[in-house]
CSV table of C-alpha atoms and ligand atoms in Angstrom, one decimal:
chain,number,residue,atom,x,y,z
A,775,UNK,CA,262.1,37.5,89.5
A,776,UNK,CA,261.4,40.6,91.7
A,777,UNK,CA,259.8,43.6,90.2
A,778,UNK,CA,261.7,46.5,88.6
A,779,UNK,CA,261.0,49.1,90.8
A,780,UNK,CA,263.7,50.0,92.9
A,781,UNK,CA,265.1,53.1,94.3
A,782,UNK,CA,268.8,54.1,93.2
A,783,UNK,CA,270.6,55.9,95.5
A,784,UNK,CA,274.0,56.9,93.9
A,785,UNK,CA,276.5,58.4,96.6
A,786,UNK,CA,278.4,60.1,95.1
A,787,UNK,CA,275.8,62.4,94.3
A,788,UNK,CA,275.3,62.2,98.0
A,789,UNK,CA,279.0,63.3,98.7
A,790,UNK,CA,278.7,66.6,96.4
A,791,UNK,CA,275.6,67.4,98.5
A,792,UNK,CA,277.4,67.2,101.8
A,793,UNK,CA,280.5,69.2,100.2
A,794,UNK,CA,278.2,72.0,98.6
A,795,UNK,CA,277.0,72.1,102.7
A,796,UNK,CA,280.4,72.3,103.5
A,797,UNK,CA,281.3,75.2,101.2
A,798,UNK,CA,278.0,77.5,102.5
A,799,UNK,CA,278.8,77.0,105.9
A,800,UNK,CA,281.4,79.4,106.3
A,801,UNK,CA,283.2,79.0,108.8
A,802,UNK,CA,280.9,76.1,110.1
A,803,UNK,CA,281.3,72.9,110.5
A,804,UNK,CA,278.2,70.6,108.7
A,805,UNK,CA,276.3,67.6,110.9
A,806,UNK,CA,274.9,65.5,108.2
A,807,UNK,CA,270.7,64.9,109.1
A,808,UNK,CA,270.2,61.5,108.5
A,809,UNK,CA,266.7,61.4,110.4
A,810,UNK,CA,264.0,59.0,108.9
A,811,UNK,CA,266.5,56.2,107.6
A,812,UNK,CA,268.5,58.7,106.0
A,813,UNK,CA,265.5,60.5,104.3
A,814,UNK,CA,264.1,57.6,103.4
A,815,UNK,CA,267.8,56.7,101.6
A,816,UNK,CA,268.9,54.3,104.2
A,817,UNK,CA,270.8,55.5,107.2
A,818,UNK,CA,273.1,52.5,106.9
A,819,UNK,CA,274.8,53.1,103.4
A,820,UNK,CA,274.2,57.6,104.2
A,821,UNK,CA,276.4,57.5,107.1
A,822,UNK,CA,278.8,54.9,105.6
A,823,UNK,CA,279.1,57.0,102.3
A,824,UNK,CA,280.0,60.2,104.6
A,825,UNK,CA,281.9,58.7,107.7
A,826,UNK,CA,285.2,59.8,106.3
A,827,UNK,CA,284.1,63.8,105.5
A,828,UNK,CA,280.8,64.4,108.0
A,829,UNK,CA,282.3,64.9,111.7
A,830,UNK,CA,279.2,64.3,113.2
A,831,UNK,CA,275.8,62.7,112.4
A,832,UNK,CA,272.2,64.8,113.3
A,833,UNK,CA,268.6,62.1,114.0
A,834,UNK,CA,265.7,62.4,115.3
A,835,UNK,CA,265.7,59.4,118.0
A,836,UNK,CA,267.7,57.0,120.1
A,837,UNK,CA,267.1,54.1,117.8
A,838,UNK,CA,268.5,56.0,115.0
A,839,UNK,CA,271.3,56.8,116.7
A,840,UNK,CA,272.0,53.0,118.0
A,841,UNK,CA,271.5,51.9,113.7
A,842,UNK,CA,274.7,54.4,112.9
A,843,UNK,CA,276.7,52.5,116.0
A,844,UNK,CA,275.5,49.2,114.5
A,845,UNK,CA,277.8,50.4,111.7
A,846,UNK,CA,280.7,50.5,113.5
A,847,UNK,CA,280.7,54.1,113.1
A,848,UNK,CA,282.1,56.0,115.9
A,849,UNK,CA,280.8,59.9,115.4
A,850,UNK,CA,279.4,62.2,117.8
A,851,UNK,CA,275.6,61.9,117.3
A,852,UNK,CA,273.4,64.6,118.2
A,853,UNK,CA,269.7,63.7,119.2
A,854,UNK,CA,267.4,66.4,117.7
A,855,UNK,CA,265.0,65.3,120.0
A,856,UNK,CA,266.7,65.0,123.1
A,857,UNK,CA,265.6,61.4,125.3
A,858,UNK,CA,262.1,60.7,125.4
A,859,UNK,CA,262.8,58.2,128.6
A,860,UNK,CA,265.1,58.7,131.8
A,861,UNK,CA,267.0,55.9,131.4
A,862,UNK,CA,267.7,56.7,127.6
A,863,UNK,CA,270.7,59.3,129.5
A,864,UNK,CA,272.8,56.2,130.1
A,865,UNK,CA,272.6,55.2,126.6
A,866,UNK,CA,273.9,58.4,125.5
A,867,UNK,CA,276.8,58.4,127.9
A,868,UNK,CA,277.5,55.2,127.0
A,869,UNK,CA,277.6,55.6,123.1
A,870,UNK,CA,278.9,59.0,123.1
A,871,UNK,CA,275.3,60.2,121.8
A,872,UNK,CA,274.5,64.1,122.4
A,873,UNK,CA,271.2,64.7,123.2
A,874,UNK,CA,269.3,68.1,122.3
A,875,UNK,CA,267.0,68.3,125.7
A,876,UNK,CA,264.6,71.4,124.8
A,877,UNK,CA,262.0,70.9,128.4
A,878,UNK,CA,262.3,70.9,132.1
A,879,UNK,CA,261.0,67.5,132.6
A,880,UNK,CA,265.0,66.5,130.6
A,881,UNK,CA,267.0,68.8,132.9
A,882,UNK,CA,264.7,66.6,135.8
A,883,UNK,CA,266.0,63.3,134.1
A,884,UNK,CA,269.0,64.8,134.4
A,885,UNK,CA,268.9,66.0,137.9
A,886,UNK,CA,267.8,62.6,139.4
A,887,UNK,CA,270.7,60.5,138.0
A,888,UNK,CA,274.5,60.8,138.3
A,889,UNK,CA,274.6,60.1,134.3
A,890,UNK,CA,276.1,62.6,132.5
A,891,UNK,CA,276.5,62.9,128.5
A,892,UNK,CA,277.5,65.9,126.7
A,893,UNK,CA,274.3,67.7,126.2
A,894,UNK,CA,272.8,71.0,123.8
A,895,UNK,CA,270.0,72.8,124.9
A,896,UNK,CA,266.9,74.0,122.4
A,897,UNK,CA,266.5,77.2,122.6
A,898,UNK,CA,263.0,78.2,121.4
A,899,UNK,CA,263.2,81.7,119.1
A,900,UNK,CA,260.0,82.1,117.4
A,901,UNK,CA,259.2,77.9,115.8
A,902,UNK,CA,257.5,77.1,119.2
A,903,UNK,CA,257.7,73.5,119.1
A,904,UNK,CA,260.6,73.2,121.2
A,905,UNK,CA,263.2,74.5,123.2
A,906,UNK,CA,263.1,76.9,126.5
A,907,UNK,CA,261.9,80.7,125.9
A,908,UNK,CA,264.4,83.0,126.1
A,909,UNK,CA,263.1,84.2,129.2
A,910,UNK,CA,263.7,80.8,131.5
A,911,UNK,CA,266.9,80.0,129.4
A,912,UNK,CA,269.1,82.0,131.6
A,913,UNK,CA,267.0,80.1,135.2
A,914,UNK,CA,268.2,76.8,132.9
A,915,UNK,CA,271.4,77.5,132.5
A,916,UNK,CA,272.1,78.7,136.2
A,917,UNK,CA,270.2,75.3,137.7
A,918,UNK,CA,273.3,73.4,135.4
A,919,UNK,CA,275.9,75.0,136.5
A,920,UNK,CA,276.9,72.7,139.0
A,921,UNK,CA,277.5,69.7,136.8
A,922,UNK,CA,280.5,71.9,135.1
A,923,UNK,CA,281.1,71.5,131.4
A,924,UNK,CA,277.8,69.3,130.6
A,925,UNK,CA,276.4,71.7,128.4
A,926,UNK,CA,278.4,71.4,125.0
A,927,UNK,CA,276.2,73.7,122.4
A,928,UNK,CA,273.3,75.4,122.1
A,929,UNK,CA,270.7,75.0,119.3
A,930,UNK,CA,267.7,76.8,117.5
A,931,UNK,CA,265.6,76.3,115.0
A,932,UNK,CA,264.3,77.9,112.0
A,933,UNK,CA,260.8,78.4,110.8
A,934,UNK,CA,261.1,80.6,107.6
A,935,UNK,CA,264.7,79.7,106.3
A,936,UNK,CA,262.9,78.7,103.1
A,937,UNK,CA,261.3,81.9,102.1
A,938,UNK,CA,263.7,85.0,101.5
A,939,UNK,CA,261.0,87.5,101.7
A,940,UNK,CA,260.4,86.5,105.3
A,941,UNK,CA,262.4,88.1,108.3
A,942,UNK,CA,261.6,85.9,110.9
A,943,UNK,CA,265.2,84.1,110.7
A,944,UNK,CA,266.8,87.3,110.7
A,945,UNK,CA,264.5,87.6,114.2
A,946,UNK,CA,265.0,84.6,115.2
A,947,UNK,CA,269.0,84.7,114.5
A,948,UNK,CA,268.9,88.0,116.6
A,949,UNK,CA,267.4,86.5,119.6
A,950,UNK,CA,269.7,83.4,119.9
A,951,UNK,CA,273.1,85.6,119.8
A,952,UNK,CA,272.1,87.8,122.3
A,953,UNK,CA,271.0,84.4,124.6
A,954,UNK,CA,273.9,82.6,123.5
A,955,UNK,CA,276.2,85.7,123.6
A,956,UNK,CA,276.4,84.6,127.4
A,957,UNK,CA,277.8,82.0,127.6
A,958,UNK,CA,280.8,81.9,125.3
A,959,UNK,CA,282.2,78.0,126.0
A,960,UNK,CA,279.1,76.8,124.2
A,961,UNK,CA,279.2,76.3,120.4
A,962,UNK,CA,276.0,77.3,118.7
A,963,UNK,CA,273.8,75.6,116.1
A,964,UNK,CA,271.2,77.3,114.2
A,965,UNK,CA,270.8,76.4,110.0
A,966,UNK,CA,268.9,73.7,108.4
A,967,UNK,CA,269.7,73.3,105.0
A,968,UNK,CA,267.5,76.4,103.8
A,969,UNK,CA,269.7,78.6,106.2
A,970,UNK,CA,273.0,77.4,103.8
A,971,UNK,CA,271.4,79.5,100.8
A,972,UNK,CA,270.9,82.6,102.8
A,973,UNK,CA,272.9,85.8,101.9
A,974,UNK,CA,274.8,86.5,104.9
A,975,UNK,CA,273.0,84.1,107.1
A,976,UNK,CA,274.9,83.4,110.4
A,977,UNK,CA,275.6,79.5,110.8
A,978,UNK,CA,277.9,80.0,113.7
A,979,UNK,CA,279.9,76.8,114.7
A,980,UNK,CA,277.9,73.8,113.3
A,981,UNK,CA,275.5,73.8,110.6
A,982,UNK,CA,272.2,70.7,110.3
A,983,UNK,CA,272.1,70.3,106.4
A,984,UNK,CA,269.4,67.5,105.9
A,985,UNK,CA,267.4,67.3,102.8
A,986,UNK,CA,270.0,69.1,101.0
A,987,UNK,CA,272.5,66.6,101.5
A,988,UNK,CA,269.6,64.5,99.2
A,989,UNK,CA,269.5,66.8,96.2
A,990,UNK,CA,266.1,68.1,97.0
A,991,UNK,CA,265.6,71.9,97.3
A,992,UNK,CA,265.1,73.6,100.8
A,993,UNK,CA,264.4,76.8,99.0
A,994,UNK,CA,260.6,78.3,97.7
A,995,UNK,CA,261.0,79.0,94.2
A,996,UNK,CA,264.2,77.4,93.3
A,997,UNK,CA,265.3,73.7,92.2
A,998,UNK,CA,267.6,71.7,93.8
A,999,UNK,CA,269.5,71.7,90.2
A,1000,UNK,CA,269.4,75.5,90.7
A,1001,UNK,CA,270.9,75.5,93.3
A,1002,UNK,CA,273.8,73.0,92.3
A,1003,UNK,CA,272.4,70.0,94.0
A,1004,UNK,CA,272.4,66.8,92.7
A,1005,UNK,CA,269.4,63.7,93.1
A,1006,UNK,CA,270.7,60.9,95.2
A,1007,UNK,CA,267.6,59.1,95.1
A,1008,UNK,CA,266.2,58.0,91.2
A,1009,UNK,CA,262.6,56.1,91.5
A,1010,UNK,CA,262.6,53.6,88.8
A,1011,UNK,CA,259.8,51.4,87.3
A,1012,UNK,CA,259.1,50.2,84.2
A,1013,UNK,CA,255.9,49.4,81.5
A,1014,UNK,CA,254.0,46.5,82.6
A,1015,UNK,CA,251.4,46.9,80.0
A,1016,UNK,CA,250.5,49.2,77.4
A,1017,UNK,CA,247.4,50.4,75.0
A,1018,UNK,CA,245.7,52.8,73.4
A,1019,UNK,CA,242.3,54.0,74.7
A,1020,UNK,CA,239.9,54.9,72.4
A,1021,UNK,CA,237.9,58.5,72.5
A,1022,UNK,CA,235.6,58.0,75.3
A,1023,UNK,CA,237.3,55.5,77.1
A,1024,UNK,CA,238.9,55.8,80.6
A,1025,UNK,CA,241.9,54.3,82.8
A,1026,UNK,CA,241.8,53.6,86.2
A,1027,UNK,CA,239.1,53.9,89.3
A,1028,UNK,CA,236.7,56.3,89.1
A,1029,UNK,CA,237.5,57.0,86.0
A,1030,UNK,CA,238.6,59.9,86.7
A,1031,UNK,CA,240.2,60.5,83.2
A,1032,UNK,CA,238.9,59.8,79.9
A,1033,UNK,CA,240.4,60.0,76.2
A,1034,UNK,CA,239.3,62.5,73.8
A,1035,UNK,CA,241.0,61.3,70.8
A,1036,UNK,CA,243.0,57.4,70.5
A,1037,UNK,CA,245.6,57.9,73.3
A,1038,UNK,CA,248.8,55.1,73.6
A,1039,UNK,CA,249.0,54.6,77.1
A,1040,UNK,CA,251.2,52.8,79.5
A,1041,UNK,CA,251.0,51.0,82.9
A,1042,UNK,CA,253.6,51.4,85.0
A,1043,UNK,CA,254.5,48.9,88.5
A,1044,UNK,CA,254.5,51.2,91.0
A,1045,UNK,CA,251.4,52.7,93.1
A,1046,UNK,CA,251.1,54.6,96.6
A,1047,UNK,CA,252.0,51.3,98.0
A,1048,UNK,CA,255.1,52.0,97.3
A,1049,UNK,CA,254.8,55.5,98.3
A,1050,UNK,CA,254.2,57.1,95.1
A,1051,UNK,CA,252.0,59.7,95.7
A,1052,UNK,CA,248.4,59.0,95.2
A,1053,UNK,CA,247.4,63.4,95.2
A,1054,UNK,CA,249.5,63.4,92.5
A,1055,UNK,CA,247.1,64.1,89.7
A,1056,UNK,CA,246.9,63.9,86.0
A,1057,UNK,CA,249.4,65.8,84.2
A,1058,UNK,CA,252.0,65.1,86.9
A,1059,UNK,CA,255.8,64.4,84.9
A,1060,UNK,CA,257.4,61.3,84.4
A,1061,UNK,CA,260.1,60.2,82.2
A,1062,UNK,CA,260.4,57.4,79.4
A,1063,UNK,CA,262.3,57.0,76.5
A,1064,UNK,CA,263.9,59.8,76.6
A,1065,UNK,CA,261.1,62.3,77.2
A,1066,UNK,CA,258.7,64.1,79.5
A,1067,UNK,CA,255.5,62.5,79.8
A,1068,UNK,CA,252.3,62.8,82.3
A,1069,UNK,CA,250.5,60.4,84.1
A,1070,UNK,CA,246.6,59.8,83.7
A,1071,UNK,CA,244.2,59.0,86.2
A,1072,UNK,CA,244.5,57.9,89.4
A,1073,UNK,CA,247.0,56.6,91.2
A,1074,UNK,CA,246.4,53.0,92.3
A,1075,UNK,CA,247.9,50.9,95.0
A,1076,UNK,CA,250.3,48.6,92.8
A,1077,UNK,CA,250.4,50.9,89.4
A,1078,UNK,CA,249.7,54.2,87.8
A,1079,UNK,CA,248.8,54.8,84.2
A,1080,UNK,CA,251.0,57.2,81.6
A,1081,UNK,CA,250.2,59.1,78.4
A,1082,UNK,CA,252.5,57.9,75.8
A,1083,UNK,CA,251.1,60.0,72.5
A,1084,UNK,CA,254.8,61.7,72.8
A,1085,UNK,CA,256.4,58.4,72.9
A,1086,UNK,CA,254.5,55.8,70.8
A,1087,UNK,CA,257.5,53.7,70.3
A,1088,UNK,CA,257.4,53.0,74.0
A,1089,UNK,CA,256.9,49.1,74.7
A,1090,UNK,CA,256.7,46.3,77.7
A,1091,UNK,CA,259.8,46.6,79.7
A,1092,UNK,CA,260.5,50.1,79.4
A,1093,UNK,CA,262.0,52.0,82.1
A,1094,UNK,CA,260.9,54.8,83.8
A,1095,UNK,CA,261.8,57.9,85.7
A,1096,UNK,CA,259.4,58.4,88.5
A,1097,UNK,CA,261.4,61.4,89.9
A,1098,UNK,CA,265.8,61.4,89.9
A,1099,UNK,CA,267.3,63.0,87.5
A,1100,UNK,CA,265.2,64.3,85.0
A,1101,UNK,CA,261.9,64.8,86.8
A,1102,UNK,CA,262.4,66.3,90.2
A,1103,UNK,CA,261.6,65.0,93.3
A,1104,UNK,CA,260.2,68.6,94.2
A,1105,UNK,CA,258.2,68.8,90.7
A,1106,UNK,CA,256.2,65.6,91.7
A,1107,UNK,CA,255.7,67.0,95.6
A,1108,UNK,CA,254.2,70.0,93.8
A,1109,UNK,CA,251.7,68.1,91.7
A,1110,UNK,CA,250.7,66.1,95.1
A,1111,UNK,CA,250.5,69.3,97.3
A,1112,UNK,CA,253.1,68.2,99.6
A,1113,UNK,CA,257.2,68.5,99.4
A,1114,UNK,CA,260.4,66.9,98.4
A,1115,UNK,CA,261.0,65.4,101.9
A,1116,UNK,CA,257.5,63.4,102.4
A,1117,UNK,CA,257.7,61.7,99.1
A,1118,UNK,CA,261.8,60.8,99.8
A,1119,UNK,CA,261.2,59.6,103.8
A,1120,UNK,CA,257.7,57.8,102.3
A,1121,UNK,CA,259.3,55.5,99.8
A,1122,UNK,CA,258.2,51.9,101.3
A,1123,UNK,CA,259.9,49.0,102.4
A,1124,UNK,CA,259.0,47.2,99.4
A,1125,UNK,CA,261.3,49.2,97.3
A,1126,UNK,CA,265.1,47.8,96.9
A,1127,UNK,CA,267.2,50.4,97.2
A,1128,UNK,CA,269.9,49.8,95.1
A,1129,UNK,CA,273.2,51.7,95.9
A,1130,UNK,CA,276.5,53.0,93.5
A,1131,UNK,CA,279.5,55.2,94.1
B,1296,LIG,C1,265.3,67.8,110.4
B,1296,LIG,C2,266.1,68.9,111.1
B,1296,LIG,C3,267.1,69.6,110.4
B,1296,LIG,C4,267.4,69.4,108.9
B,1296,LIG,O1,266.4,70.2,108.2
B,1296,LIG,P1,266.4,70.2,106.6
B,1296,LIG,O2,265.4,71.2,106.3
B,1296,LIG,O3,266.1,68.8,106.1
B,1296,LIG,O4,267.8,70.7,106.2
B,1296,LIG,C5,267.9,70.5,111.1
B,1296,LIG,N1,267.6,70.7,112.4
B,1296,LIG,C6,266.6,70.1,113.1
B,1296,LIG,C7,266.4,70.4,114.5
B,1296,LIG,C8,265.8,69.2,112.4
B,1296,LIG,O5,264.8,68.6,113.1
């Protein structure tokens, strides 16, 4: 018999996400991010669930791209990234992939072979990672011109979308009309998912919804519930052992926490080998039984231990909520000083995921 722990991905949760995209686009079409094995979801069963609504798929890498062909799935696929290797051009010609090439030594690739796939260009607006400044973009675009038509779209990105009392995407925004403003054939690309709860935030032709499309929030301050999203992904375990500590006794290594009175306590399969969190600290929600609970102690490799004084009926064989539907993904990546998208793309191998409509 395997463990219980799996990782339930319900797609039809999935689906709202992408339509929810849809709706706060405007008047732009949504590529569905599925980067990271589908953020951590599987990027098989993602792109499966969304073939028939998402017009065109968004990752990272050329290896992503080839596991959505493997599917028999025949979209456009943008490479965030662009190639990282010359002969990775003819691969995208050949598959009908798009990449995103954001340096000169891309356009050289380019250049030195008579392959030719659709590309975008990056256009770097204030996130400086990547993408050409807007002062060589013009120098860019004139050293294409000769291979007529290549250039499909052109693409920024967002550093603040997240936080609405910055306004560096209102900057950022400004500078890529004026550049793109030029050079009217090209579509334009500029939102993450952040950029879809915006007021008035311009998404042009084609919006990059990623972690949104998983029910996690994009947004400081505000849950993904808040914002009408659903969980895809529910981390399930259950109680391998439980007991009550008395005062003065402690769970776990270190012993980093100790009972002050009799505490019922429960052990629970799942550990940062499974990429549960180990920063997430004492007091950090779970769910069992029907109620809120924290866990204790540290986090070990294989299990984590639970407080049960709220729920002293809880036994062996109990489930529990690790983060889905009624502890958030977000909550926990707040207790363990990160964010929704680490703890979703850092669920391990060793957890089944377990798919529904
Ligand atoms: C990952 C990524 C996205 C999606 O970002 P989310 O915050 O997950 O919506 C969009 N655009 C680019 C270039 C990305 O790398």
């Amino acid at each position: 018999m395997p463990r219980n722990t799996v990782a339930k991905i319900n797609l039809e949760a999935l689906r709202h996400n992408y339509r929810l995209a849809c709706e706060r686009a405007g008047g732009a079409q949504a590529m569905a991010v599925v980067k990271a094995d589908g953020y951590g979801h599987g990027i098989a069963a993602v792109t499966q669930a969304l073939a028939t609504e998402a017009g065109c798929f968004a990752v990272a890498c050329l290896e992503e791209a080839l596991a959505i062909r493997a599917q028999g799935l025949t979209h456009p696929v943008v490479l965030l990234q662009g190639v990282h290797a010359r002969k990775d051009l003819a691969v995208c010609l050949q598959e009908g992939f798009e990449p995103v090439l954001h340096s000169q030594s891309q356009i050289d690739w380019l250049m030195a072979d008579a392959v030719r796939p659709m590309i975008w260009l990056k256009v770097n607006t204030g996130m400086n990672r990547l993408g050409f400044s807007p002062g060589e973009f013009a120098a860019v675009m004139a050293s294409l011109r000769p291979m007529q038509g290549i250039v499909k779209g052109l693409m920024t990105h967002f550093a603040c979308a997240d936080d609405t009392a910055s306004d560096a995407t209102q900057l950022q925004t400004n500078v890529f009309r004026d550049i793109a403003g030029a050079y009217p054939d090209c579509v334009r690309s500029v939102g993450n998912s952040a950029a879809h709860f915006r007021d008035n935030q311009a998404l042009f032709e084609w919006s990059r919804p990623g972690i949104m499309l998983y029910g996690a929030s994009p947004m400081l301050g505000a849950s993904g519930s808040e914002l009408g999203l659903r969980p895809v992904m529910k981390l399930e375990s259950e109680l391998i052992a439980v007991r009550t500590l008395a005062a003065g006794e402690s769970v776990g290594y270190g012993e980093s926490w100790t009972a002050d009175k009799p505490t019922p306590m429960g052990i629970v399969a799942i550990g940062y080998g499974d990429g549960y969190p180990r920063h997430a600290g004492t007091g950090t929600p779970a769910w069992v039984g029907g109620r809120r609970i924290r866990l204790i102690g540290r986090v070990s490799m294989d299990m984590l231990a639970v407080d049960l004084s709220d729920v002293p009926t809880a036994q062996v064989g109990d489930r529990v909520e690790l983060w889905g539907d009624h502890v958030g993904v977000d909550e926990v990546a707040a207790c363990a000083g990160t964010i929704g998208y680490e703890l979703l793309t850092g669920v391990t191998a060793r957890v089944p995921r377990l798919y529904s409509e």
